[in-house]
Coordinates of C-alpha atoms in Angstrom, one line a residue:
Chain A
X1 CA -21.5 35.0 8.7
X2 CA -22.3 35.6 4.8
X3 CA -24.0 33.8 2.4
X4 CA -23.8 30.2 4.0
X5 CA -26.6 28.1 4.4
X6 CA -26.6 26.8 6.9
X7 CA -28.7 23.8 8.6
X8 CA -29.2 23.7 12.9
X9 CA -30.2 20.2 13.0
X10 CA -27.4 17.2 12.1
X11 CA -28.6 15.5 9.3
X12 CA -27.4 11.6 9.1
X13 CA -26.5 12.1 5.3
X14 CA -23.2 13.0 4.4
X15 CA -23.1 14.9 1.3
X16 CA -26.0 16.9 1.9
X17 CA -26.7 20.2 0.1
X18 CA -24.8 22.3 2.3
X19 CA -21.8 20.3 1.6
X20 CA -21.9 19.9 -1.9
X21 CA -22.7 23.3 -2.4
X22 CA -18.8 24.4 -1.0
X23 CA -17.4 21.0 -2.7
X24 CA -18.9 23.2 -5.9
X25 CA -18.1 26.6 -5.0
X26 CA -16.0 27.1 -1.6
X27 CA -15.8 30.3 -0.2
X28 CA -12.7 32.0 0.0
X29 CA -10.5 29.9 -2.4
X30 CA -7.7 30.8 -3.8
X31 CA -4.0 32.4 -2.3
X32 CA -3.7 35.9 -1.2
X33 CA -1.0 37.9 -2.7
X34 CA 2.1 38.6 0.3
X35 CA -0.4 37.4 3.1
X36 CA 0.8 38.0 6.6
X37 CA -0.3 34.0 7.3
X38 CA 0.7 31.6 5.4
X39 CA 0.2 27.5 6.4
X40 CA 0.4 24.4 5.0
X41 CA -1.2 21.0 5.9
X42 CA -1.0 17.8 5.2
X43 CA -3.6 14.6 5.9
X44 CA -1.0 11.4 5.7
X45 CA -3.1 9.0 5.5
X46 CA -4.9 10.2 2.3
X47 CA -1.7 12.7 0.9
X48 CA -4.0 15.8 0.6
X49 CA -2.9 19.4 1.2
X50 CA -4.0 22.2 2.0
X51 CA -2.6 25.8 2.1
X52 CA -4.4 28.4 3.6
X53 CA -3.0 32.4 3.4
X54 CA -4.2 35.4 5.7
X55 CA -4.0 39.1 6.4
X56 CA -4.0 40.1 9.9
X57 CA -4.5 44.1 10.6
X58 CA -4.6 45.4 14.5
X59 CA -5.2 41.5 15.7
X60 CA -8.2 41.0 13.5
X61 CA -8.2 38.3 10.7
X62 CA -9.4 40.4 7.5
X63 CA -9.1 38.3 4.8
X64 CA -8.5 34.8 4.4
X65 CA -8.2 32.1 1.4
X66 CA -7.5 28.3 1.2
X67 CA -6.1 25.8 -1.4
X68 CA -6.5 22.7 -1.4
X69 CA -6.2 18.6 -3.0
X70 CA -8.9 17.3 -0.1
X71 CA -12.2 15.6 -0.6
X72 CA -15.9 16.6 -0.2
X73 CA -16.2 17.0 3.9
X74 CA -12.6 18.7 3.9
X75 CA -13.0 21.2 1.1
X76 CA -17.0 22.6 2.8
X77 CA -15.2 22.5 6.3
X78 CA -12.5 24.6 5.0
X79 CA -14.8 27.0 3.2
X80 CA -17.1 26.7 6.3
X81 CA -14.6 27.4 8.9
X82 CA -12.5 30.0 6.9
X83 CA -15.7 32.1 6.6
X84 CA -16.9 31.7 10.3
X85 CA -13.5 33.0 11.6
X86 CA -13.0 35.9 8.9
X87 CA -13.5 39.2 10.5
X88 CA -12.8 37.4 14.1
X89 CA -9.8 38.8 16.6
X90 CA -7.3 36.2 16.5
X91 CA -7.4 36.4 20.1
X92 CA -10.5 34.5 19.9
X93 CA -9.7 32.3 17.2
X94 CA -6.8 30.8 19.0
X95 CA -9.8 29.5 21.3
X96 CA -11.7 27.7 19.2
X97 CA -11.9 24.0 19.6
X98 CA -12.3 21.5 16.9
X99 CA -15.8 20.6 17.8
X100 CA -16.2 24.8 16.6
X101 CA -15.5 23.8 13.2
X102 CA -17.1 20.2 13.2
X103 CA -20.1 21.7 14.2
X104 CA -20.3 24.2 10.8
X105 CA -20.9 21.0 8.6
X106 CA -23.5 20.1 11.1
X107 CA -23.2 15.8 10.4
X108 CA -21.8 13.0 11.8
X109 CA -18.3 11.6 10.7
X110 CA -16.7 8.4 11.3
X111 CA -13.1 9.1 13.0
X112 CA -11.2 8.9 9.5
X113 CA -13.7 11.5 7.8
X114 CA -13.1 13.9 11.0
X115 CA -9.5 14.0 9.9
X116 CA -10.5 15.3 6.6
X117 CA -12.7 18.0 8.2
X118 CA -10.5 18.9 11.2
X119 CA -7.4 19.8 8.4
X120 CA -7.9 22.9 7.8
X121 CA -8.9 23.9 12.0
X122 CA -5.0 22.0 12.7
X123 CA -3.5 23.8 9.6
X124 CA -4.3 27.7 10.7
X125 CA -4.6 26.7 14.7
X126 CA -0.6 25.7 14.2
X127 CA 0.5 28.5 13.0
X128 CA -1.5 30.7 15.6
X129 CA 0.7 28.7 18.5
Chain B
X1 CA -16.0 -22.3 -12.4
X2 CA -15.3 -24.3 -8.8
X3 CA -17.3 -21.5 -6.4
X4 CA -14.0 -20.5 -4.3
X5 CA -16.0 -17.3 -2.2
X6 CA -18.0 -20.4 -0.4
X7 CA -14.0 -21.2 0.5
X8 CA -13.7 -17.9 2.7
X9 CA -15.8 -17.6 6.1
X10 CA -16.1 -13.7 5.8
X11 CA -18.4 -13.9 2.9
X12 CA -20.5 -16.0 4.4
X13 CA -20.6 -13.9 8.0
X14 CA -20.9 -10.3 5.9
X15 CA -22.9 -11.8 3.1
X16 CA -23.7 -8.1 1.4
X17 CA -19.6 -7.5 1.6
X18 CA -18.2 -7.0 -2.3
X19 CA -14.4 -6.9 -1.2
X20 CA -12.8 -5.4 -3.9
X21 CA -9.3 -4.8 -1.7
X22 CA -7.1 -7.5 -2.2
X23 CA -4.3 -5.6 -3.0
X24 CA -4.2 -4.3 0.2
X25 CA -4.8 -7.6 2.2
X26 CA -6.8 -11.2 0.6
X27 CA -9.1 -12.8 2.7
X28 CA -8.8 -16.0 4.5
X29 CA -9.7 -19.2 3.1
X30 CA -11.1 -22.0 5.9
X31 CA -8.1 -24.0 5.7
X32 CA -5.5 -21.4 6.3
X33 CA -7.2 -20.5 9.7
X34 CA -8.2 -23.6 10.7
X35 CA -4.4 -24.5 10.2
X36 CA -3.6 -22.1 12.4
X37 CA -6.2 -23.2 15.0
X38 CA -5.6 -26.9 14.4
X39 CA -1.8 -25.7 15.7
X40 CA -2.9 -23.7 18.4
X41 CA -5.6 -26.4 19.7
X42 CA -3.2 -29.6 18.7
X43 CA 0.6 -28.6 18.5
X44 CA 1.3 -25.2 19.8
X45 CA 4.7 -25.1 21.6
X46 CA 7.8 -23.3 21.2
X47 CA 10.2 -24.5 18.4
X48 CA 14.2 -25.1 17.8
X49 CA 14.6 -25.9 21.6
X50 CA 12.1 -28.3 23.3
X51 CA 13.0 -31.8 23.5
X52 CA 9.4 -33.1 24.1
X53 CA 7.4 -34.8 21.7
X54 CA 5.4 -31.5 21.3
X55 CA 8.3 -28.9 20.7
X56 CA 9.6 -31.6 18.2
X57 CA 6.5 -31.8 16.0
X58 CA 5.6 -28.0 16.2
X59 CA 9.8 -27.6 14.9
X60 CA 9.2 -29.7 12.0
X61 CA 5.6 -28.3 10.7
X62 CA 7.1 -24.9 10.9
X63 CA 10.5 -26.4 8.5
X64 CA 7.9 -27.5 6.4
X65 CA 6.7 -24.2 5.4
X66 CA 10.6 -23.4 4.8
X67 CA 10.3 -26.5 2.4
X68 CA 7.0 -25.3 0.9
X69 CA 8.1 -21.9 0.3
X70 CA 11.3 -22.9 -1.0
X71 CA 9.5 -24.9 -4.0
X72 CA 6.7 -22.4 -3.9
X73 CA 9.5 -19.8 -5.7
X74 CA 11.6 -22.5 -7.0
X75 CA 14.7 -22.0 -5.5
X76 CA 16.7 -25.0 -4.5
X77 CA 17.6 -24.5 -0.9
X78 CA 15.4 -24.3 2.5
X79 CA 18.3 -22.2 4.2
X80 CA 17.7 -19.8 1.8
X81 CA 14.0 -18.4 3.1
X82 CA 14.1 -16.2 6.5
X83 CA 10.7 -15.8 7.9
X84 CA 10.1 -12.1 8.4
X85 CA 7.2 -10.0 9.6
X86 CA 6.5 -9.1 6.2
X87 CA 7.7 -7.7 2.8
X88 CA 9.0 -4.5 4.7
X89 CA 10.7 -6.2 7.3
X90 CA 12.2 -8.1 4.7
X91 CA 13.1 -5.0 2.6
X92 CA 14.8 -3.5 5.6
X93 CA 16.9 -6.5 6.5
X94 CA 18.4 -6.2 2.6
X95 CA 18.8 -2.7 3.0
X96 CA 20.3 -2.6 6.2
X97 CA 22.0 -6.2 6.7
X98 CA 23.3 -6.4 3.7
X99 CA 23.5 -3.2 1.7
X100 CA 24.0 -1.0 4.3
X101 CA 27.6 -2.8 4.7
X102 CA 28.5 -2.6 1.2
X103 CA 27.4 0.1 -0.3
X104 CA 29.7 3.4 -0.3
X105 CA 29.3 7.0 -0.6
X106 CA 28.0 7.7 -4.3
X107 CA 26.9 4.2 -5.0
X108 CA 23.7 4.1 -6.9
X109 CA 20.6 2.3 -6.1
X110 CA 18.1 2.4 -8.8
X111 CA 14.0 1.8 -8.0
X112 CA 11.3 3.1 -10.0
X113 CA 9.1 5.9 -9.6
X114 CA 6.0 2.7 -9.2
X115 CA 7.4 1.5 -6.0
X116 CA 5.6 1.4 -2.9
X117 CA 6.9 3.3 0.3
X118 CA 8.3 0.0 1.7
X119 CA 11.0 -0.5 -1.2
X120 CA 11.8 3.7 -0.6
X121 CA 11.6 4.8 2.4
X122 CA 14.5 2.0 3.7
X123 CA 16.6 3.4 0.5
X124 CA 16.1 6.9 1.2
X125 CA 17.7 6.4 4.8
X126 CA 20.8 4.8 3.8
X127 CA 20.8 7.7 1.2
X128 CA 20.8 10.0 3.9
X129 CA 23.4 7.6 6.3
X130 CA 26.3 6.8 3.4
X131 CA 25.1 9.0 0.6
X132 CA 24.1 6.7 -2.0
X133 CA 22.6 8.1 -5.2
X134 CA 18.8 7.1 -5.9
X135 CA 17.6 7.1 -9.6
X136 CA 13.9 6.1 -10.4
X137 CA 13.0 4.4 -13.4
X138 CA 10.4 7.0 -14.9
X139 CA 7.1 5.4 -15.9
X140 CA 5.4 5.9 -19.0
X141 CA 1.7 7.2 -19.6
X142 CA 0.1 3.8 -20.0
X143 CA 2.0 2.7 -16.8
X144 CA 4.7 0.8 -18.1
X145 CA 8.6 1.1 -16.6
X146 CA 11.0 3.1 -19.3
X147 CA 14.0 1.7 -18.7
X148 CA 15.4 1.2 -22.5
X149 CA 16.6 4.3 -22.4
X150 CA 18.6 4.8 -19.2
X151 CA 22.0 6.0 -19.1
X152 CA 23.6 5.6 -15.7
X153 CA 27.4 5.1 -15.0
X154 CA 26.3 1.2 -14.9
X155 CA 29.4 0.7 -13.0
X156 CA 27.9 2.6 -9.8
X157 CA 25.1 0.4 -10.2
X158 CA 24.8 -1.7 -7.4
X159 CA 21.6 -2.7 -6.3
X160 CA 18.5 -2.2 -8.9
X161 CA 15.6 -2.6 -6.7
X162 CA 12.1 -3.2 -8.3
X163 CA 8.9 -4.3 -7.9
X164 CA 7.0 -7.2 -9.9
X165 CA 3.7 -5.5 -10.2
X166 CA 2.6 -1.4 -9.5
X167 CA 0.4 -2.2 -6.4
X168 CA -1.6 1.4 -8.2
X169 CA -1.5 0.6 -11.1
X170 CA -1.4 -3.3 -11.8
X171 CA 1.2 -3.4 -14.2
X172 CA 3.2 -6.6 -14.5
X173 CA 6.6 -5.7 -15.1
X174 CA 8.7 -7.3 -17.9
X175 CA 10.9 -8.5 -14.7
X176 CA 13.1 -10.8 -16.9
X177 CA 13.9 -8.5 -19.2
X178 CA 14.8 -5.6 -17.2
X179 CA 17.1 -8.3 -14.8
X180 CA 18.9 -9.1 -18.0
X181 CA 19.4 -5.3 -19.3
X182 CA 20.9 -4.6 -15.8
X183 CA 22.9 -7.5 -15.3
X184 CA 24.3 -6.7 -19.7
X185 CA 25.3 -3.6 -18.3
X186 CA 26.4 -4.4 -15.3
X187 CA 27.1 -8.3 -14.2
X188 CA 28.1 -7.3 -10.3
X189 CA 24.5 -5.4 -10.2
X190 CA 22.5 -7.2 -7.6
X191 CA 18.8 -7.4 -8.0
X192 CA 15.6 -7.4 -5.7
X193 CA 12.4 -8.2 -6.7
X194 CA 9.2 -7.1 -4.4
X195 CA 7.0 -9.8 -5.1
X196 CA 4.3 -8.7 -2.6
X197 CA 1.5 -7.7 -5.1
X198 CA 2.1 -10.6 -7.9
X199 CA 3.0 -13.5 -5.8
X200 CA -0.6 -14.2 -5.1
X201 CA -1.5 -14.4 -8.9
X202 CA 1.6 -15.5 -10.6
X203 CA 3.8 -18.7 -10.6
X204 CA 7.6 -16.9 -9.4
X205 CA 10.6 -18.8 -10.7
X206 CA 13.5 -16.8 -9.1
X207 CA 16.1 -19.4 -11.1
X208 CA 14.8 -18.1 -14.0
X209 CA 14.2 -14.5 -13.0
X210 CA 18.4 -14.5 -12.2
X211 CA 17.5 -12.2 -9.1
X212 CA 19.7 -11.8 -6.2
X213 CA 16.7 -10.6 -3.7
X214 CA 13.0 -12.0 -3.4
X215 CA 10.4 -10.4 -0.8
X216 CA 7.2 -11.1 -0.4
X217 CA 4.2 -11.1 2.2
X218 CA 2.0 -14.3 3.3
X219 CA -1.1 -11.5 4.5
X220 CA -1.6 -10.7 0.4
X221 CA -1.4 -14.6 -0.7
X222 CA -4.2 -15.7 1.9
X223 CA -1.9 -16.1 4.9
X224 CA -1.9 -14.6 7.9
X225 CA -0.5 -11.2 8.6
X226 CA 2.7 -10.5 10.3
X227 CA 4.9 -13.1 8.4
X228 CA 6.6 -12.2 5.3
X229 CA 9.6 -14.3 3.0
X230 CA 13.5 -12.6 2.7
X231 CA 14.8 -15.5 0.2
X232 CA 18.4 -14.5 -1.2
X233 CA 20.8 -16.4 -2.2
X234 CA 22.9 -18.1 -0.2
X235 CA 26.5 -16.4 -0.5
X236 CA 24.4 -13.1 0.3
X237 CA 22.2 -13.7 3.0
X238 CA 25.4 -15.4 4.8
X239 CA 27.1 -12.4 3.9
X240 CA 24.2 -10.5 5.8
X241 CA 24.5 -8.9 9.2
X242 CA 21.3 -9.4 11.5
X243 CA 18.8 -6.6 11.2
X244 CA 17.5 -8.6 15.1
X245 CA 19.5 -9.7 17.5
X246 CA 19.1 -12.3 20.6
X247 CA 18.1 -15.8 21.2
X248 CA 18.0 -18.4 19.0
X249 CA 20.5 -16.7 16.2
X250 CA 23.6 -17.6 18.2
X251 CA 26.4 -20.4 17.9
X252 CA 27.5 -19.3 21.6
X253 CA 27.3 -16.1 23.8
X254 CA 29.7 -15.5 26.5
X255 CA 30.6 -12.1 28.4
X256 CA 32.6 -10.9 26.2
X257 CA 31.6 -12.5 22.6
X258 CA 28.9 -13.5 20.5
X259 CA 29.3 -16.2 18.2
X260 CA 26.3 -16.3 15.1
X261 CA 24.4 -18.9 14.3
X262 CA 24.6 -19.9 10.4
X263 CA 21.8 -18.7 8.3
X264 CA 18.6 -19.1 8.2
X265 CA 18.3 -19.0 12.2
X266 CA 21.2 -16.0 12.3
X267 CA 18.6 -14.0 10.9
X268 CA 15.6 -15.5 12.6
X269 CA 15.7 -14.0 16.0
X270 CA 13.7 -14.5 18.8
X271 CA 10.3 -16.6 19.2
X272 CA 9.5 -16.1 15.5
X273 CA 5.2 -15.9 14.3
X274 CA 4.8 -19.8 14.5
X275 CA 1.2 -20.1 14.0
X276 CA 1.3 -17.3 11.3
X277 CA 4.2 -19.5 9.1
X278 CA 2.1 -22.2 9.6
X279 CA -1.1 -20.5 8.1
X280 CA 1.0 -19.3 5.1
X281 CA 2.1 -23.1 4.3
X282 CA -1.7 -24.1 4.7
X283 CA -2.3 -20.6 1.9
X284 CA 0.8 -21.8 -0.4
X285 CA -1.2 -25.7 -0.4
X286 CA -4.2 -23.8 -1.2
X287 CA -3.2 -21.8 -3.6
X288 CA -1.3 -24.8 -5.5
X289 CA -4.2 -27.3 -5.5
X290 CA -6.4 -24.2 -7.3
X291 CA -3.0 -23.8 -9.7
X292 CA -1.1 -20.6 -11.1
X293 CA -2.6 -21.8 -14.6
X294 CA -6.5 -21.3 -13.5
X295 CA -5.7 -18.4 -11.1
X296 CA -4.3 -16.5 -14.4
X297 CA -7.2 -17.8 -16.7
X298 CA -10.1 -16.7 -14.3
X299 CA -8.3 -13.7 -13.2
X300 CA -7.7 -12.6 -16.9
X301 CA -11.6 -13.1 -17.8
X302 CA -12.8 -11.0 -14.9
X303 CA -9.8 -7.8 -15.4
X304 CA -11.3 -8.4 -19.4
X305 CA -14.9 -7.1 -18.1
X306 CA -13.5 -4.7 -15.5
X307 CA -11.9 -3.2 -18.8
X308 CA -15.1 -3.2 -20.5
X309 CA -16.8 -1.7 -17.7
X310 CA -14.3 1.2 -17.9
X311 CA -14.4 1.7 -21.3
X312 CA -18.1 2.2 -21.2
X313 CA -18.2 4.1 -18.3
X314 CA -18.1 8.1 -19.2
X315 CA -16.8 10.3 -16.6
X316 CA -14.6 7.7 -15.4
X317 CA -10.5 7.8 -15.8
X318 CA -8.7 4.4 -15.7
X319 CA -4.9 5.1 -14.7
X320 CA -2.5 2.8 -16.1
X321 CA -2.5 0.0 -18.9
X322 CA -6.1 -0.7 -20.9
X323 CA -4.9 -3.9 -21.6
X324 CA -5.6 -7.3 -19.8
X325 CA -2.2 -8.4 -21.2
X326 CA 0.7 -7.9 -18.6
X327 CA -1.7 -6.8 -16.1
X328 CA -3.1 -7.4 -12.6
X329 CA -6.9 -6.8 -11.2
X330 CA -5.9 -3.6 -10.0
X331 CA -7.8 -0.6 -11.1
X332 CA -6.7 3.0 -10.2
X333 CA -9.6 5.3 -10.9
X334 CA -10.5 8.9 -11.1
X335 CA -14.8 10.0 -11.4
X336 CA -14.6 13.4 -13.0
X337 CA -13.2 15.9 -9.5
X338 CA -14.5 13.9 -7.5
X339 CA -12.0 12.9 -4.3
X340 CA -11.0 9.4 -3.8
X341 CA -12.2 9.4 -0.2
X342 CA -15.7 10.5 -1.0
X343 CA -15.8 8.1 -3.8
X344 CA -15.1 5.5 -1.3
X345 CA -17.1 6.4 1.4
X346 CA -20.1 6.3 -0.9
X347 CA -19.3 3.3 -2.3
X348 CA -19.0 1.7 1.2
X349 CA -22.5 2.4 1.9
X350 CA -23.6 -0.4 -0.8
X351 CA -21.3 -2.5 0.9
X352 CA -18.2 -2.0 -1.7
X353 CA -15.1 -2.2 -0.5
X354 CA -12.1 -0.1 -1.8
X355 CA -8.8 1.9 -1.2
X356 CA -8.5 5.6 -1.4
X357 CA -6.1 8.0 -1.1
X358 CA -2.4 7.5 -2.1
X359 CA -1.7 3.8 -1.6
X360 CA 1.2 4.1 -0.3
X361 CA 2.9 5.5 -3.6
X362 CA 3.7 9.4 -3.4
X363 CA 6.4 9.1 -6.3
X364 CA 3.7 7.7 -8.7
X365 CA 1.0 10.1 -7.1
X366 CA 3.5 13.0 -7.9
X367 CA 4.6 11.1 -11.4
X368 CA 1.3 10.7 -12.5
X369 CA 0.1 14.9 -11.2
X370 CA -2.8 13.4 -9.2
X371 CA -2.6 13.5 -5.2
X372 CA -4.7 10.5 -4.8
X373 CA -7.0 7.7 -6.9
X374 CA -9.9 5.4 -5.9
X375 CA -8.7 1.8 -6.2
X376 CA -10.6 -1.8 -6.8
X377 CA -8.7 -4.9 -6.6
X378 CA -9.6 -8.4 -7.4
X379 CA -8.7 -12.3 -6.4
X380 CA -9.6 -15.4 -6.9
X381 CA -13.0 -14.9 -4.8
X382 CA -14.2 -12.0 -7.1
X383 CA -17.1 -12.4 -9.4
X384 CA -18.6 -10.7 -12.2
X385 CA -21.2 -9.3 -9.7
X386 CA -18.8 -8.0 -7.8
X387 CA -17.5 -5.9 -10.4
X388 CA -21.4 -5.2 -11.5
X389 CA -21.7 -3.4 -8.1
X390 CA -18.7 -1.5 -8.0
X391 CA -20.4 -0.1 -11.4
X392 CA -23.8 0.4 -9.7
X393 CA -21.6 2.4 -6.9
X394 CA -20.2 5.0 -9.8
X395 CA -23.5 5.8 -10.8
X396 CA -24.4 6.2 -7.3
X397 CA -21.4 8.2 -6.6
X398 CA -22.2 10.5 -10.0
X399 CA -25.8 11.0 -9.0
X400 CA -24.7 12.4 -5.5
X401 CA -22.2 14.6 -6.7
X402 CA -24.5 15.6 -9.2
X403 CA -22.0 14.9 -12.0

């Protein structure tokens, strides 16, 4: 992992600096040019999208890139998880579980904020099945 | 000013609570639920069939509220309001009952890109089952409907259906007007108003709207949820198939036939919500001894300092009309980037309540380019300091974001 703070112990506060700092600048935004992923996901309850694109060479995920409407939490958890799985096998990503990408922004969420975080883990684990 | 929040039990049991929701679901007052406990404890039975004392009284306090309701739109017959579940429910017995039998392949239905899902989605089926055209009634800038200008074939016209106020963006449609530019063109054209976001702050005359179609929802006019008013008139709704079938909507059932009942109870099947009619007759009483009159006044003076508010605010994007003319307490807002949901989750922590996200309204959403707003909505309960700490919450929201 590059370049993300990161903090081991929950903090109770929401929009701490870790997640304002990727509200600001997220990692790995944007869309990759003829990707050999591309998925799109949407949160129904609040209309937000996301669409995340991906290149894949020998069964390792070498580059990655999201887009997306969300709020706060969902924006750092998708420039969180995107650049905790970058460089992984997909072998391995396909194993991850959502508490894997809950635990990146390291705080507590009521059920309806865990929807906004978990979008873009649902988005890219769907198209891996 | 009478103090009407000392009216509503949940203020005083969350007294730190600033509900600024209403235009997703008013609060009780203490008559509307003890009318429905009162019925519960006293007179609860079933209704239409028992022959005891009990069954009897229940029957007629239930008719009642057809009465009530009846005047409380001024229409002129009691057998012209079905008790539904609610506006939807209502919206889909139209749609399917009644237009979903007459309406042919390349029949237009027109709506407006302000409605909410509920007077779509049931459009956007039978589009897909018969093939009826939609058309939207684009809306300006400023949130107003642009329908001057529409050129249809007015003779495919055949249902215009609309809604009385943008439950986004608060904007009281010119109903009258747009009835009568639709019935010029087009005197067969039937109309249905969705009353569910003005009825609770507007007197509705549907004699002098002329509208074929009325829907409307007791759970956003201080009634309880899960009962809602289909009024039509009476040619139509006889002319209505039932959405609902089974007891109580039958003249006689035998092997082989089924005979209907006459309207309303043809489209009133099954043990209806008793106790939920009964609270909306206690909400209609309620709302009639405060009086449409004061309910506009007080409601005008409090969207006039929202407005201010706005205006002063920097950072802060009002959506829709500026004006507290021809407009509702419902704000649609934007704070600089900041997302809807984290606008409300912050200002949830000082005990403001709000909507976020799309409310319900992905054709305005798209109309408007934005995927979601933060929204505050007033009543009859809200105060100045209500809208004083919905303030307080932007600047807390701005600080956090660092904006």
């Amino acid at each position: 992992m590059t370049n993300v703070k990161k903090l081991n112990n929950h903090d109770d506060s929401l929009y701490r600096e870790l997640v304002l700092d990727h509200w600001e600048n997220p990692l790995n935004y944007g869309k990759i040019k003829s990707p050999d992923i591309k998925s799109v996901g949407h949160n129904p309850v609040c209309g937000d999208q996301i669409e995340i694109t991906a290149v894949v060479k020998k069964g390792v995920l070498t580059d990655v890139a999201f887009e997306s409407t969300g709020c706060a939490i969902s924006k750092a958890s998708a420039s969180l998880f995107l650049e905790k799985i970058k460089g992984e096998k997909i072998k391995k990503i396909r194993s991850l579980k959502p508490k894997d990408a809950l635990e990146e922004l390291g705080i507590t969420l009521t059920p309806a904020r865990t929807k906004c975080a978990l979008l873009v883990f649902t988005t890219f684990q769907k198209h891996l099945k | 000013m009478i103090n009407i929040k000392s009216d509503f039990p949940i203020f005083k049991n969350n007294p730190d609570l600033c509900y600024l929701d209403s235009a997703a679901t008013t609060q009780k007052p203490n008559v509307v639920i003890d009318a429905v406990t009162d019925f519960y404890e006293k007179n609860y039975s079933s209704i239409h069939r028992g022959i005891y004392t009990l069954s009897q009284d229940a029957t007629e306090m239930y008719e009642n509220v057809r009465k009530k309701a009846v005047d409380f739109i001024s229409a002129s017959d009691s057998n012209e309001i079905i008790f539904t579940s609610g506006t939807t429910e209502a919206i889909n017995f139209a749609a399917i009952g009644y237009f979903g039998k007459h309406l042919k392949k390349g029949d237009i239905v027109v709506l407006s890109e302000m409605e909410h899902h509920s007077n779509i989605v049931p459009w956007l089926i039978l589009k897909q089952r018969i093939g009826i055209k939609l058309f939207f009634i684009p809306v300006t800038k400023d949130g107003n409907l642009d329908y001057k200008s529409i050129d249809l074939d007015f003779k495919k016209v055949k249902l215009v259906s609309l809604t009385h106020a943008s439950n986004v963006l608060g904007t009281v449609n010119p109903i009258s007007e747009i009835i009568l530019f639709f019935k010029k063109k087009n005197p067969n054209t039937k109309i249905l108003i969705d009353a569910a976001q003005s009825i609770p702050h507007l007197k509705i005359d549907v004699k002098k709207l002329n509208c074929d179609f009325l829907v409307f929802s007791s759970h956003k006019m201080l009634g309880p949820t899960g009962v809602g008013v289909l009024w039509a008139k009476k040619e139509l709704l006889s002319d209505m198939s039932p959405v609902i079938t089974g007891g109580h909507m039958i003249k006689t059932v035998s092997k082989e036939i089924v005979e209907l009942a006459d309207i309303p109870e043809k489209l009133e099947a099954g043990t209806k919500n008793i106790e939920g009619v009964i609270g909306l007759g206690a909400a209609i009483d309620y709302i009639e001894k405060i009086g449409f009159e004061k309910i506009k006044k007080d409601e005008k003076k409090l969207v006039e300092y929202t407005l201010k508010k706005f205006a002063k605010e920097e950072k802060v994007k009002l959506f829709g009309s500026h004006k507290s003319d021809q407009r509702l307490g419902v704000f649609s807002f934007a704070v600089g980037n900041i997302h809807s949901h984290d606008m409300a989750e912050i200002l949830n922590r000082s005990g403001v309540a709000v909507r976020s996200g799309h409310h319900c309204a992905q054709v305005l959403m798209k109309a408007l380019n934005i995927s979601s707003t933060t929204r505050a909505s007033i009543y009859i309960y809200n105060t100045t300091q209500d809208i004083d700490r919905l303030f307080a919450g932007i600047k807390e929201v701005k600080k956090v974001f660092r904006i």
